[in-house]
mmCIF file with all atom_site columns, C-alpha atoms in Angstrom:
data_model
loop_
_atom_site.group_PDB
_atom_site.id
_atom_site.type_symbol
_atom_site.label_atom_id
_atom_site.label_alt_id
_atom_site.label_comp_id
_atom_site.label_asym_id
_atom_site.label_entity_id
_atom_site.label_seq_id
_atom_site.pdbx_PDB_ins_code
_atom_site.Cartn_x
_atom_site.Cartn_y
_atom_site.Cartn_z
_atom_site.occupancy
_atom_site.B_iso_or_equiv
_atom_site.pdbx_formal_charge
_atom_site.auth_seq_id
_atom_site.auth_comp_id
_atom_site.auth_asym_id
_atom_site.auth_atom_id
_atom_site.pdbx_PDB_model_num
ATOM 1   C CA . MET A 1 1   ? 152.220 152.869 23.479 1.00 55.00 ? 300 MET A CA 1
ATOM 2   C CA . ALA A 1 2   ? 153.474 156.050 25.125 1.00 51.00 ? 301 ALA A CA 1
ATOM 3   C CA . ASP A 1 3   ? 153.362 157.833 21.777 1.00 53.00 ? 302 ASP A CA 1
ATOM 4   C CA . GLN A 1 4   ? 149.813 156.565 21.173 1.00 52.00 ? 303 GLN A CA 1
ATOM 5   C CA . LEU A 1 5   ? 148.660 157.754 24.605 1.00 44.00 ? 304 LEU A CA 1
ATOM 6   C CA . GLN A 1 6   ? 150.233 161.136 24.014 1.00 46.00 ? 305 GLN A CA 1
ATOM 7   C CA . GLN A 1 7   ? 148.432 161.476 20.706 1.00 48.00 ? 306 GLN A CA 1
ATOM 8   C CA . ARG A 1 8   ? 145.125 160.469 22.342 1.00 48.00 ? 307 ARG A CA 1
ATOM 9   C CA . PHE A 1 9   ? 145.502 163.127 25.027 1.00 41.00 ? 308 PHE A CA 1
ATOM 10  C CA . LYS A 1 10  ? 146.401 165.754 22.437 1.00 42.00 ? 309 LYS A CA 1
ATOM 11  C CA . LYS A 1 11  ? 143.328 164.824 20.406 1.00 44.00 ? 310 LYS A CA 1
ATOM 12  C CA . LEU A 1 12  ? 141.087 164.970 23.499 1.00 45.00 ? 311 LEU A CA 1
ATOM 13  C CA . ALA A 1 13  ? 142.490 168.377 24.437 1.00 46.00 ? 312 ALA A CA 1
ATOM 14  C CA . ARG A 1 14  ? 141.744 169.661 20.920 1.00 42.00 ? 313 ARG A CA 1
ATOM 15  C CA . GLN A 1 15  ? 138.169 168.326 21.189 1.00 47.00 ? 314 GLN A CA 1
ATOM 16  C CA . ASN A 1 16  ? 137.595 170.040 24.541 1.00 52.00 ? 315 ASN A CA 1
ATOM 17  C CA . ALA A 1 17  ? 139.174 173.257 23.283 1.00 60.00 ? 316 ALA A CA 1
ATOM 18  C CA . GLY A 1 18  ? 136.724 173.267 20.382 1.00 85.00 ? 317 GLY A CA 1
ATOM 19  C CA . ARG A 1 19  ? 133.624 173.655 22.569 1.00 93.00 ? 318 ARG A CA 1
ATOM 20  C CA . LEU A 1 20  ? 132.332 176.291 24.948 1.00 96.00 ? 319 LEU A CA 1
ATOM 21  C CA . ARG A 1 21  ? 129.050 175.883 26.829 1.00 97.00 ? 320 ARG A CA 1
ATOM 22  C CA . ILE A 1 22  ? 127.721 179.174 28.176 1.00 98.00 ? 321 ILE A CA 1
ATOM 23  C CA . GLY A 1 23  ? 124.816 179.729 30.537 1.00 98.00 ? 322 GLY A CA 1
ATOM 24  C CA . ALA A 1 24  ? 123.233 183.175 30.853 1.00 98.00 ? 323 ALA A CA 1
ATOM 25  C CA . ILE A 1 25  ? 120.305 184.914 32.465 1.00 96.00 ? 324 ILE A CA 1
ATOM 26  C CA . ASP A 1 26  ? 118.003 186.951 30.229 1.00 93.00 ? 325 ASP A CA 1
ATOM 27  C CA . SER A 1 27  ? 119.803 190.223 31.007 1.00 93.00 ? 326 SER A CA 1
ATOM 28  C CA . ALA A 1 28  ? 123.081 188.786 29.716 1.00 96.00 ? 327 ALA A CA 1
ATOM 29  C CA . THR A 1 29  ? 121.548 187.391 26.534 1.00 95.00 ? 328 THR A CA 1
ATOM 30  C CA . ILE A 1 30  ? 120.198 190.812 25.556 1.00 91.00 ? 329 ILE A CA 1
ATOM 31  C CA . ASN A 1 31  ? 123.499 192.607 24.981 1.00 92.00 ? 330 ASN A CA 1
ATOM 32  C CA . LEU A 1 32  ? 126.516 190.975 26.613 1.00 96.00 ? 331 LEU A CA 1
ATOM 33  C CA . VAL A 1 33  ? 126.437 187.536 25.005 1.00 97.00 ? 332 VAL A CA 1
ATOM 34  C CA . PRO A 1 34  ? 125.697 188.677 21.418 1.00 96.00 ? 333 PRO A CA 1
ATOM 35  C CA . HIS A 1 35  ? 128.387 191.367 21.638 1.00 96.00 ? 334 HIS A CA 1
ATOM 36  C CA . VAL A 1 36  ? 131.195 189.090 22.854 1.00 97.00 ? 335 VAL A CA 1
ATOM 37  C CA . LEU A 1 37  ? 130.176 186.157 20.627 1.00 96.00 ? 336 LEU A CA 1
ATOM 38  C CA . HIS A 1 38  ? 130.603 188.275 17.519 1.00 95.00 ? 337 HIS A CA 1
ATOM 39  C CA . ILE A 1 39  ? 134.164 189.170 18.491 1.00 97.00 ? 338 ILE A CA 1
ATOM 40  C CA . PHE A 1 40  ? 134.999 185.692 19.786 1.00 97.00 ? 339 PHE A CA 1
ATOM 41  C CA . ARG A 1 41  ? 133.911 184.005 16.542 1.00 95.00 ? 340 ARG A CA 1
ATOM 42  C CA . ASP A 1 42  ? 136.106 186.350 14.505 1.00 96.00 ? 341 ASP A CA 1
ATOM 43  C CA . ASN A 1 43  ? 139.127 185.130 16.466 1.00 95.00 ? 342 ASN A CA 1
ATOM 44  C CA . TRP A 1 44  ? 138.209 181.482 17.120 1.00 96.00 ? 343 TRP A CA 1
ATOM 45  C CA . PRO A 1 45  ? 135.766 180.468 14.356 1.00 94.00 ? 344 PRO A CA 1
ATOM 46  C CA . GLU A 1 46  ? 136.386 176.737 14.903 1.00 94.00 ? 345 GLU A CA 1
ATOM 47  C CA . VAL A 1 47  ? 134.929 176.738 18.452 1.00 95.00 ? 346 VAL A CA 1
ATOM 48  C CA . ASP A 1 48  ? 131.449 175.234 18.829 1.00 95.00 ? 347 ASP A CA 1
ATOM 49  C CA . ILE A 1 49  ? 129.485 177.496 21.185 1.00 96.00 ? 348 ILE A CA 1
ATOM 50  C CA . GLN A 1 50  ? 126.322 176.411 22.982 1.00 96.00 ? 349 GLN A CA 1
ATOM 51  C CA . ILE A 1 51  ? 124.091 178.895 24.838 1.00 97.00 ? 350 ILE A CA 1
ATOM 52  C CA . VAL A 1 52  ? 121.666 177.991 27.626 1.00 97.00 ? 351 VAL A CA 1
ATOM 53  C CA . GLU A 1 53  ? 119.350 180.733 28.913 1.00 96.00 ? 352 GLU A CA 1
ATOM 54  C CA . ASP A 1 54  ? 117.877 180.242 32.384 1.00 95.00 ? 353 ASP A CA 1
ATOM 55  C CA . LYS A 1 55  ? 117.627 181.751 35.860 1.00 92.00 ? 354 LYS A CA 1
ATOM 56  C CA . SER A 1 56  ? 120.713 182.032 38.091 1.00 93.00 ? 355 SER A CA 1
ATOM 57  C CA . SER A 1 57  ? 119.413 179.340 40.449 1.00 90.00 ? 356 SER A CA 1
ATOM 58  C CA . LYS A 1 58  ? 119.109 176.871 37.559 1.00 93.00 ? 357 LYS A CA 1
ATOM 59  C CA . LEU A 1 59  ? 122.451 177.684 35.918 1.00 96.00 ? 358 LEU A CA 1
ATOM 60  C CA . LEU A 1 60  ? 124.640 177.235 38.992 1.00 95.00 ? 359 LEU A CA 1
ATOM 61  C CA . PRO A 1 61  ? 123.965 173.478 39.407 1.00 95.00 ? 360 PRO A CA 1
ATOM 62  C CA . LYS A 1 62  ? 124.639 172.945 35.700 1.00 97.00 ? 361 LYS A CA 1
ATOM 63  C CA . LEU A 1 63  ? 127.989 174.715 36.039 1.00 97.00 ? 362 LEU A CA 1
ATOM 64  C CA . LYS A 1 64  ? 129.027 172.719 39.113 1.00 95.00 ? 363 LYS A CA 1
ATOM 65  C CA . SER A 1 65  ? 128.026 169.415 37.505 1.00 94.00 ? 364 SER A CA 1
ATOM 66  C CA . GLY A 1 66  ? 130.170 170.127 34.430 1.00 94.00 ? 365 GLY A CA 1
ATOM 67  C CA . ARG A 1 67  ? 127.318 170.687 31.977 1.00 96.00 ? 366 ARG A CA 1
ATOM 68  C CA . LEU A 1 68  ? 128.351 174.333 31.497 1.00 97.00 ? 367 LEU A CA 1
ATOM 69  C CA . ASP A 1 69  ? 131.782 175.956 31.290 1.00 97.00 ? 368 ASP A CA 1
ATOM 70  C CA . LEU A 1 70  ? 130.931 179.596 32.000 1.00 98.00 ? 369 LEU A CA 1
ATOM 71  C CA . ILE A 1 71  ? 127.819 181.372 33.245 1.00 98.00 ? 370 ILE A CA 1
ATOM 72  C CA . PHE A 1 72  ? 126.654 184.988 33.460 1.00 98.00 ? 371 PHE A CA 1
ATOM 73  C CA . ILE A 1 73  ? 124.364 185.391 36.466 1.00 97.00 ? 372 ILE A CA 1
ATOM 74  C CA . ARG A 1 74  ? 123.377 187.549 39.436 1.00 94.00 ? 373 ARG A CA 1
ATOM 75  C CA . PRO A 1 75  ? 126.007 187.211 42.194 1.00 91.00 ? 374 PRO A CA 1
ATOM 76  C CA . THR A 1 76  ? 125.108 184.701 44.892 1.00 84.00 ? 375 THR A CA 1
ATOM 77  C CA . GLU A 1 77  ? 124.550 185.800 48.501 1.00 78.00 ? 376 GLU A CA 1
ATOM 78  C CA . GLN A 1 78  ? 126.997 183.237 49.891 1.00 80.00 ? 377 GLN A CA 1
ATOM 79  C CA . LYS A 1 79  ? 130.465 182.617 48.508 1.00 83.00 ? 378 LYS A CA 1
ATOM 80  C CA . ASP A 1 80  ? 130.987 179.124 47.059 1.00 88.00 ? 379 ASP A CA 1
ATOM 81  C CA . GLU A 1 81  ? 134.581 177.997 47.502 1.00 89.00 ? 380 GLU A CA 1
ATOM 82  C CA . ALA A 1 82  ? 134.292 175.678 44.508 1.00 92.00 ? 381 ALA A CA 1
ATOM 83  C CA . LEU A 1 83  ? 133.601 178.578 42.140 1.00 95.00 ? 382 LEU A CA 1
ATOM 84  C CA . GLU A 1 84  ? 135.493 181.578 40.791 1.00 95.00 ? 383 GLU A CA 1
ATOM 85  C CA . SER A 1 85  ? 133.563 184.750 39.977 1.00 95.00 ? 384 SER A CA 1
ATOM 86  C CA . GLN A 1 86  ? 134.245 188.084 38.294 1.00 97.00 ? 385 GLN A CA 1
ATOM 87  C CA . PHE A 1 87  ? 131.942 191.044 38.892 1.00 96.00 ? 386 PHE A CA 1
ATOM 88  C CA . LEU A 1 88  ? 131.104 192.732 35.584 1.00 97.00 ? 387 LEU A CA 1
ATOM 89  C CA . PHE A 1 89  ? 128.774 195.703 36.075 1.00 95.00 ? 388 PHE A CA 1
ATOM 90  C CA . TYR A 1 90  ? 125.527 197.004 37.564 1.00 93.00 ? 389 TYR A CA 1
ATOM 91  C CA . GLU A 1 91  ? 122.300 197.362 35.608 1.00 92.00 ? 390 GLU A CA 1
ATOM 92  C CA . ASP A 1 92  ? 120.065 200.399 36.049 1.00 91.00 ? 391 ASP A CA 1
ATOM 93  C CA . VAL A 1 93  ? 116.403 199.820 36.886 1.00 93.00 ? 392 VAL A CA 1
ATOM 94  C CA . VAL A 1 94  ? 113.179 201.642 36.002 1.00 95.00 ? 393 VAL A CA 1
ATOM 95  C CA . LEU A 1 95  ? 109.573 201.612 37.129 1.00 96.00 ? 394 LEU A CA 1
ATOM 96  C CA . ALA A 1 96  ? 107.124 199.967 34.736 1.00 96.00 ? 395 ALA A CA 1
ATOM 97  C CA . ILE A 1 97  ? 103.601 201.329 35.109 1.00 96.00 ? 396 ILE A CA 1
ATOM 98  C CA . SER A 1 98  ? 100.420 201.516 33.055 1.00 96.00 ? 397 SER A CA 1
ATOM 99  C CA . GLU A 1 99  ? 100.160 204.522 30.740 1.00 95.00 ? 398 GLU A CA 1
ATOM 100 C CA . LYS A 1 100 ? 96.710  205.145 32.255 1.00 95.00 ? 399 LYS A CA 1
ATOM 101 C CA . HIS A 1 101 ? 98.096  205.547 35.771 1.00 96.00 ? 400 HIS A CA 1
ATOM 102 C CA . ARG A 1 102 ? 98.514  209.051 37.238 1.00 94.00 ? 401 ARG A CA 1
ATOM 103 C CA . LEU A 1 103 ? 102.270 208.445 37.700 1.00 96.00 ? 402 LEU A CA 1
ATOM 104 C CA . ALA A 1 104 ? 102.756 207.823 33.977 1.00 95.00 ? 403 ALA A CA 1
ATOM 105 C CA . GLN A 1 105 ? 103.142 211.595 33.502 1.00 95.00 ? 404 GLN A CA 1
ATOM 106 C CA . CYS A 1 106 ? 106.111 211.790 35.893 1.00 95.00 ? 405 CYS A CA 1
ATOM 107 C CA . SER A 1 107 ? 109.631 212.286 34.533 1.00 95.00 ? 406 SER A CA 1
ATOM 108 C CA . GLU A 1 108 ? 111.136 210.452 37.535 1.00 95.00 ? 407 GLU A CA 1
ATOM 109 C CA . ILE A 1 109 ? 109.865 208.398 40.447 1.00 94.00 ? 408 ILE A CA 1
ATOM 110 C CA . HIS A 1 110 ? 110.321 208.889 44.190 1.00 93.00 ? 409 HIS A CA 1
ATOM 111 C CA . VAL A 1 111 ? 109.435 206.098 46.607 1.00 93.00 ? 410 VAL A CA 1
ATOM 112 C CA . ASN A 1 112 ? 106.777 208.267 48.263 1.00 93.00 ? 411 ASN A CA 1
ATOM 113 C CA . ASP A 1 113 ? 105.012 208.426 44.899 1.00 95.00 ? 412 ASP A CA 1
ATOM 114 C CA . LEU A 1 114 ? 104.309 204.714 45.220 1.00 95.00 ? 413 LEU A CA 1
ATOM 115 C CA . ILE A 1 115 ? 102.053 204.821 48.251 1.00 94.00 ? 414 ILE A CA 1
ATOM 116 C CA . ASN A 1 116 ? 98.897  202.789 47.535 1.00 93.00 ? 415 ASN A CA 1
ATOM 117 C CA . VAL A 1 117 ? 100.475 201.466 44.321 1.00 96.00 ? 416 VAL A CA 1
ATOM 118 C CA . PRO A 1 118 ? 100.566 197.616 44.254 1.00 96.00 ? 417 PRO A CA 1
ATOM 119 C CA . MET A 1 119 ? 104.091 196.424 43.422 1.00 96.00 ? 418 MET A CA 1
ATOM 120 C CA . ILE A 1 120 ? 104.334 193.285 41.287 1.00 96.00 ? 419 ILE A CA 1
ATOM 121 C CA . VAL A 1 121 ? 107.306 191.185 42.386 1.00 93.00 ? 420 VAL A CA 1
ATOM 122 C CA . PRO A 1 122 ? 108.552 187.702 41.462 1.00 90.00 ? 421 PRO A CA 1
ATOM 123 C CA . GLU A 1 123 ? 108.726 184.981 44.065 1.00 89.00 ? 422 GLU A CA 1
ATOM 124 C CA . ARG A 1 124 ? 111.920 185.475 46.067 1.00 88.00 ? 423 ARG A CA 1
ATOM 125 C CA . ARG A 1 125 ? 113.233 181.925 45.620 1.00 86.00 ? 424 ARG A CA 1
ATOM 126 C CA . VAL A 1 126 ? 112.919 182.344 41.841 1.00 85.00 ? 425 VAL A CA 1
ATOM 127 C CA . ARG A 1 127 ? 114.356 185.865 41.426 1.00 87.00 ? 426 ARG A CA 1
ATOM 128 C CA . PRO A 1 128 ? 115.805 186.913 44.806 1.00 89.00 ? 427 PRO A CA 1
ATOM 129 C CA . HIS A 1 129 ? 117.717 189.914 43.459 1.00 89.00 ? 428 HIS A CA 1
ATOM 130 C CA . SER A 1 130 ? 114.680 191.519 41.818 1.00 89.00 ? 429 SER A CA 1
ATOM 131 C CA . TYR A 1 131 ? 112.530 190.825 44.871 1.00 91.00 ? 430 TYR A CA 1
ATOM 132 C CA . ASP A 1 132 ? 115.067 192.244 47.342 1.00 92.00 ? 431 ASP A CA 1
ATOM 133 C CA . LEU A 1 133 ? 115.802 195.287 45.202 1.00 91.00 ? 432 LEU A CA 1
ATOM 134 C CA . THR A 1 134 ? 112.109 196.253 45.184 1.00 92.00 ? 433 THR A CA 1
ATOM 135 C CA . LEU A 1 135 ? 111.815 195.900 48.955 1.00 92.00 ? 434 LEU A CA 1
ATOM 136 C CA . ASP A 1 136 ? 115.083 197.772 49.582 1.00 91.00 ? 435 ASP A CA 1
ATOM 137 C CA . LEU A 1 137 ? 113.646 200.849 47.889 1.00 90.00 ? 436 LEU A CA 1
ATOM 138 C CA . PHE A 1 138 ? 111.107 201.116 50.697 1.00 91.00 ? 437 PHE A CA 1
ATOM 139 C CA . ASP A 1 139 ? 113.581 200.765 53.587 1.00 88.00 ? 438 ASP A CA 1
ATOM 140 C CA . ASN A 1 140 ? 113.292 204.415 54.620 1.00 85.00 ? 439 ASN A CA 1
ATOM 141 C CA . ALA A 1 141 ? 109.720 204.985 53.482 1.00 89.00 ? 440 ALA A CA 1
ATOM 142 C CA . SER A 1 142 ? 106.979 205.863 55.963 1.00 90.00 ? 441 SER A CA 1
ATOM 143 C CA . PHE A 1 143 ? 104.797 203.062 54.596 1.00 93.00 ? 442 PHE A CA 1
ATOM 144 C CA . LYS A 1 144 ? 105.113 199.418 53.637 1.00 92.00 ? 443 LYS A CA 1
ATOM 145 C CA . PRO A 1 145 ? 104.771 198.460 49.961 1.00 92.00 ? 444 PRO A CA 1
ATOM 146 C CA . GLN A 1 146 ? 101.762 196.531 48.761 1.00 93.00 ? 445 GLN A CA 1
ATOM 147 C CA . LEU A 1 147 ? 103.320 193.406 47.249 1.00 93.00 ? 446 LEU A CA 1
ATOM 148 C CA . VAL A 1 148 ? 101.554 191.368 44.605 1.00 91.00 ? 447 VAL A CA 1
ATOM 149 C CA . GLN A 1 149 ? 103.227 188.041 43.757 1.00 81.00 ? 448 GLN A CA 1
ATOM 150 C CA . ILE A 1 150 ? 101.532 186.952 40.578 1.00 79.00 ? 449 ILE A CA 1
ATOM 151 C CA . ALA A 1 151 ? 104.326 186.486 38.026 1.00 81.00 ? 450 ALA A CA 1
ATOM 152 C CA . ASP A 1 152 ? 108.009 185.571 37.705 1.00 82.00 ? 451 ASP A CA 1
ATOM 153 C CA . GLU A 1 153 ? 108.793 186.097 34.008 1.00 87.00 ? 452 GLU A CA 1
ATOM 154 C CA . LYS A 1 154 ? 109.477 189.607 32.770 1.00 90.00 ? 453 LYS A CA 1
ATOM 155 C CA . GLN A 1 155 ? 107.071 189.501 29.832 1.00 89.00 ? 454 GLN A CA 1
ATOM 156 C CA . THR A 1 156 ? 104.279 188.271 32.101 1.00 91.00 ? 455 THR A CA 1
ATOM 157 C CA . ILE A 1 157 ? 105.009 191.022 34.619 1.00 92.00 ? 456 ILE A CA 1
ATOM 158 C CA . ILE A 1 158 ? 104.839 193.633 31.853 1.00 93.00 ? 457 ILE A CA 1
ATOM 159 C CA . ASN A 1 159 ? 101.497 192.203 30.737 1.00 92.00 ? 458 ASN A CA 1
ATOM 160 C CA . MET A 1 160 ? 100.209 192.488 34.311 1.00 93.00 ? 459 MET A CA 1
ATOM 161 C CA . VAL A 1 161 ? 101.395 196.095 34.452 1.00 95.00 ? 460 VAL A CA 1
ATOM 162 C CA . ALA A 1 162 ? 99.617  196.827 31.168 1.00 94.00 ? 461 ALA A CA 1
ATOM 163 C CA . ALA A 1 163 ? 96.449  195.332 32.652 1.00 93.00 ? 462 ALA A CA 1
ATOM 164 C CA . GLU A 1 164 ? 96.688  197.911 35.489 1.00 94.00 ? 463 GLU A CA 1
ATOM 165 C CA . LEU A 1 165 ? 97.281  195.311 38.193 1.00 94.00 ? 464 LEU A CA 1
ATOM 166 C CA . GLY A 1 166 ? 100.238 197.214 39.613 1.00 95.00 ? 465 GLY A CA 1
ATOM 167 C CA . ALA A 1 167 ? 103.715 198.587 38.935 1.00 97.00 ? 466 ALA A CA 1
ATOM 168 C CA . ALA A 1 168 ? 107.079 196.822 38.855 1.00 96.00 ? 467 ALA A CA 1
ATOM 169 C CA . ILE A 1 169 ? 110.763 197.624 39.294 1.00 95.00 ? 468 ILE A CA 1
ATOM 170 C CA . MET A 1 170 ? 112.567 196.130 36.286 1.00 94.00 ? 469 MET A CA 1
ATOM 171 C CA . PRO A 1 171 ? 115.968 196.233 34.547 1.00 93.00 ? 470 PRO A CA 1
ATOM 172 C CA . LYS A 1 172 ? 116.261 199.252 32.264 1.00 92.00 ? 471 LYS A CA 1
ATOM 173 C CA . TRP A 1 173 ? 116.778 197.093 29.151 1.00 92.00 ? 472 TRP A CA 1
ATOM 174 C CA . VAL A 1 174 ? 113.196 195.811 29.513 1.00 91.00 ? 473 VAL A CA 1
ATOM 175 C CA . SER A 1 175 ? 112.017 199.231 28.325 1.00 89.00 ? 474 SER A CA 1
ATOM 176 C CA . ARG A 1 176 ? 113.211 198.223 24.841 1.00 83.00 ? 475 ARG A CA 1
ATOM 177 C CA . MET A 1 177 ? 110.763 195.330 24.730 1.00 77.00 ? 476 MET A CA 1
ATOM 178 C CA . SER A 1 178 ? 107.497 195.719 22.842 1.00 69.00 ? 477 SER A CA 1
ATOM 179 C CA . ALA A 1 179 ? 105.036 196.781 25.529 1.00 74.00 ? 478 ALA A CA 1
ATOM 180 C CA . LEU A 1 180 ? 101.683 198.365 24.727 1.00 83.00 ? 479 LEU A CA 1
ATOM 181 C CA . ASN A 1 181 ? 100.136 200.632 27.354 1.00 91.00 ? 480 ASN A CA 1
ATOM 182 C CA . VAL A 1 182 ? 103.249 200.528 29.578 1.00 95.00 ? 481 VAL A CA 1
ATOM 183 C CA . LYS A 1 183 ? 105.411 203.509 30.546 1.00 95.00 ? 482 LYS A CA 1
ATOM 184 C CA . PHE A 1 184 ? 108.963 203.065 31.867 1.00 96.00 ? 483 PHE A CA 1
ATOM 185 C CA . ILE A 1 185 ? 110.099 205.812 34.240 1.00 96.00 ? 484 ILE A CA 1
ATOM 186 C CA . PRO A 1 186 ? 113.590 206.224 35.772 1.00 94.00 ? 485 PRO A CA 1
ATOM 187 C CA . LEU A 1 187 ? 114.062 206.457 39.524 1.00 93.00 ? 486 LEU A CA 1
ATOM 188 C CA . ALA A 1 188 ? 115.009 209.817 41.030 1.00 92.00 ? 487 ALA A CA 1
ATOM 189 C CA . ASN A 1 189 ? 118.724 210.537 41.414 1.00 87.00 ? 488 ASN A CA 1
ATOM 190 C CA . GLU A 1 190 ? 118.630 209.877 45.143 1.00 83.00 ? 489 GLU A CA 1
ATOM 191 C CA . TYR A 1 191 ? 118.068 206.178 44.393 1.00 78.00 ? 490 TYR A CA 1
ATOM 192 C CA . ILE A 1 192 ? 120.893 205.856 41.863 1.00 72.00 ? 491 ILE A CA 1
ATOM 193 C CA . ASN A 1 193 ? 123.313 203.740 43.900 1.00 72.00 ? 492 ASN A CA 1
ATOM 194 C CA . VAL A 1 194 ? 124.478 200.136 43.918 1.00 63.00 ? 493 VAL A CA 1
ATOM 195 C CA . ARG A 1 195 ? 121.776 199.067 46.390 1.00 69.00 ? 494 ARG A CA 1
ATOM 196 C CA . HIS A 1 196 ? 119.190 199.986 43.796 1.00 77.00 ? 495 HIS A CA 1
ATOM 197 C CA . LYS A 1 197 ? 120.819 198.311 40.822 1.00 87.00 ? 496 LYS A CA 1
ATOM 198 C CA . LEU A 1 198 ? 121.171 194.721 39.617 1.00 91.00 ? 497 LEU A CA 1
ATOM 199 C CA . ALA A 1 199 ? 124.645 193.198 39.522 1.00 93.00 ? 498 ALA A CA 1
ATOM 200 C CA . LEU A 1 200 ? 125.900 190.843 36.824 1.00 96.00 ? 499 LEU A CA 1
ATOM 201 C CA . SER A 1 201 ? 128.866 188.496 37.257 1.00 97.00 ? 500 SER A CA 1
ATOM 202 C CA . ALA A 1 202 ? 130.726 185.816 35.318 1.00 98.00 ? 501 ALA A CA 1
ATOM 203 C CA . VAL A 1 203 ? 131.221 182.509 37.175 1.00 98.00 ? 502 VAL A CA 1
ATOM 204 C CA . TRP A 1 204 ? 133.217 179.357 36.438 1.00 97.00 ? 503 TRP A CA 1
ATOM 205 C CA . VAL A 1 205 ? 134.630 176.362 38.327 1.00 96.00 ? 504 VAL A CA 1
ATOM 206 C CA . LYS A 1 206 ? 137.721 177.269 40.333 1.00 94.00 ? 505 LYS A CA 1
ATOM 207 C CA . ASP A 1 207 ? 141.083 175.723 39.415 1.00 91.00 ? 506 ASP A CA 1
ATOM 208 C CA . SER A 1 208 ? 139.736 174.238 36.173 1.00 90.00 ? 507 SER A CA 1
ATOM 209 C CA . ARG A 1 209 ? 141.967 174.616 33.115 1.00 91.00 ? 508 ARG A CA 1
ATOM 210 C CA . ASP A 1 210 ? 140.062 175.774 30.050 1.00 94.00 ? 509 ASP A CA 1
ATOM 211 C CA . GLU A 1 211 ? 141.830 177.904 27.465 1.00 94.00 ? 510 GLU A CA 1
ATOM 212 C CA . THR A 1 212 ? 138.663 178.443 25.438 1.00 96.00 ? 511 THR A CA 1
ATOM 213 C CA . ARG A 1 213 ? 136.756 179.741 28.456 1.00 97.00 ? 512 ARG A CA 1
ATOM 214 C CA . ASP A 1 214 ? 139.694 181.965 29.398 1.00 96.00 ? 513 ASP A CA 1
ATOM 215 C CA . ASN A 1 215 ? 139.770 183.404 25.874 1.00 97.00 ? 514 ASN A CA 1
ATOM 216 C CA . MET A 1 216 ? 136.081 184.235 26.156 1.00 97.00 ? 515 MET A CA 1
ATOM 217 C CA . MET A 1 217 ? 136.646 185.985 29.484 1.00 97.00 ? 516 MET A CA 1
ATOM 218 C CA . LYS A 1 218 ? 139.465 188.020 27.919 1.00 97.00 ? 517 LYS A CA 1
ATOM 219 C CA . VAL A 1 219 ? 137.003 189.256 25.291 1.00 98.00 ? 518 VAL A CA 1
ATOM 220 C CA . VAL A 1 220 ? 134.404 190.028 27.963 1.00 98.00 ? 519 VAL A CA 1
ATOM 221 C CA . MET A 1 221 ? 136.816 192.092 30.037 1.00 97.00 ? 520 MET A CA 1
ATOM 222 C CA . GLN A 1 222 ? 138.217 193.901 26.986 1.00 97.00 ? 521 GLN A CA 1
ATOM 223 C CA . GLU A 1 223 ? 134.709 194.887 25.867 1.00 96.00 ? 522 GLU A CA 1
ATOM 224 C CA . LEU A 1 224 ? 133.260 195.555 29.314 1.00 95.00 ? 523 LEU A CA 1
ATOM 225 C CA . ALA A 1 225 ? 133.250 199.350 29.092 1.00 93.00 ? 524 ALA A CA 1
ATOM 226 C CA . ILE A 1 226 ? 131.272 199.231 25.837 1.00 94.00 ? 525 ILE A CA 1
ATOM 227 C CA . ILE A 1 227 ? 128.869 196.529 27.037 1.00 93.00 ? 526 ILE A CA 1
ATOM 228 C CA . SER A 1 228 ? 128.031 198.199 30.351 1.00 91.00 ? 527 SER A CA 1
ATOM 229 C CA . GLN A 1 229 ? 126.944 201.373 28.573 1.00 87.00 ? 528 GLN A CA 1
ATOM 230 C CA . LYS A 1 230 ? 124.106 199.390 26.970 1.00 84.00 ? 529 LYS A CA 1
ATOM 231 C CA . TYR A 1 231 ? 122.581 198.627 30.350 1.00 82.00 ? 530 TYR A CA 1
#
C-alpha cells in the first residue's frame, strides 16, 4: 500500500508540474508573455499553459483562490502577506490626443500645455494606477485638470480621443495600436521619473511549491533586460 501511495503522489506531482495557469494584464500580454512563452516552450514543451487576460483587481482573487499560479499585474498599494511579488520594470507613458488638436504638432508635452484640455481617465476602482498617474502629473500645476470619466478600456479611450472628446495619458505600447486620427506624444524630460510611469510586477502565492512556476520566473528574470526595452 505504501508503494501504491508513493506512486499516486508521484503521478499527481507530474500532473501538477505539467500545467501552468498565468494571469496577465493587457500590458503584459503585449510583449512580456509572448516573449517568455516562446523560450519556455522550447525548454518545457510538455507543459500545458493557460493564459487569462484581465485587470489586476480581477486577477488577484483568482490567484489567491488557486485558479491561477502566476500573475503579471500592477503592484498593489497594500502589501498582502499571503503573496510574494517581484517588481519587473516601469512602462513609459505618452499623451494620446486628436490629430486635429493644436497640441498634435508638439514634439513633447508639458503639463502646462494641458490647461483647458479635458483628460479622459478610467474609473479609479477599475484602473487605479492609470487614474492616479494622470492626476499626479498635475500635482505642481497652477490649475486642476478637467477629468472626463467616460471609458475604462484602452481601445474605447483611444476612440474617444479620436472623436476629440479629450486627451489621455496611456502606456507607450498603445501607440502601436491601430488608431486613426490619434497622435501619441511623449512627455517632456522633466516628467520622466518613476512617479510618471506604470509599474509591472509578477505575483504568486507565498510559500507554495511549484517547480513549473519557478522555471517560468527564471525565464522572465533572464529575459527582463530585453523585455523592458520594448516598453
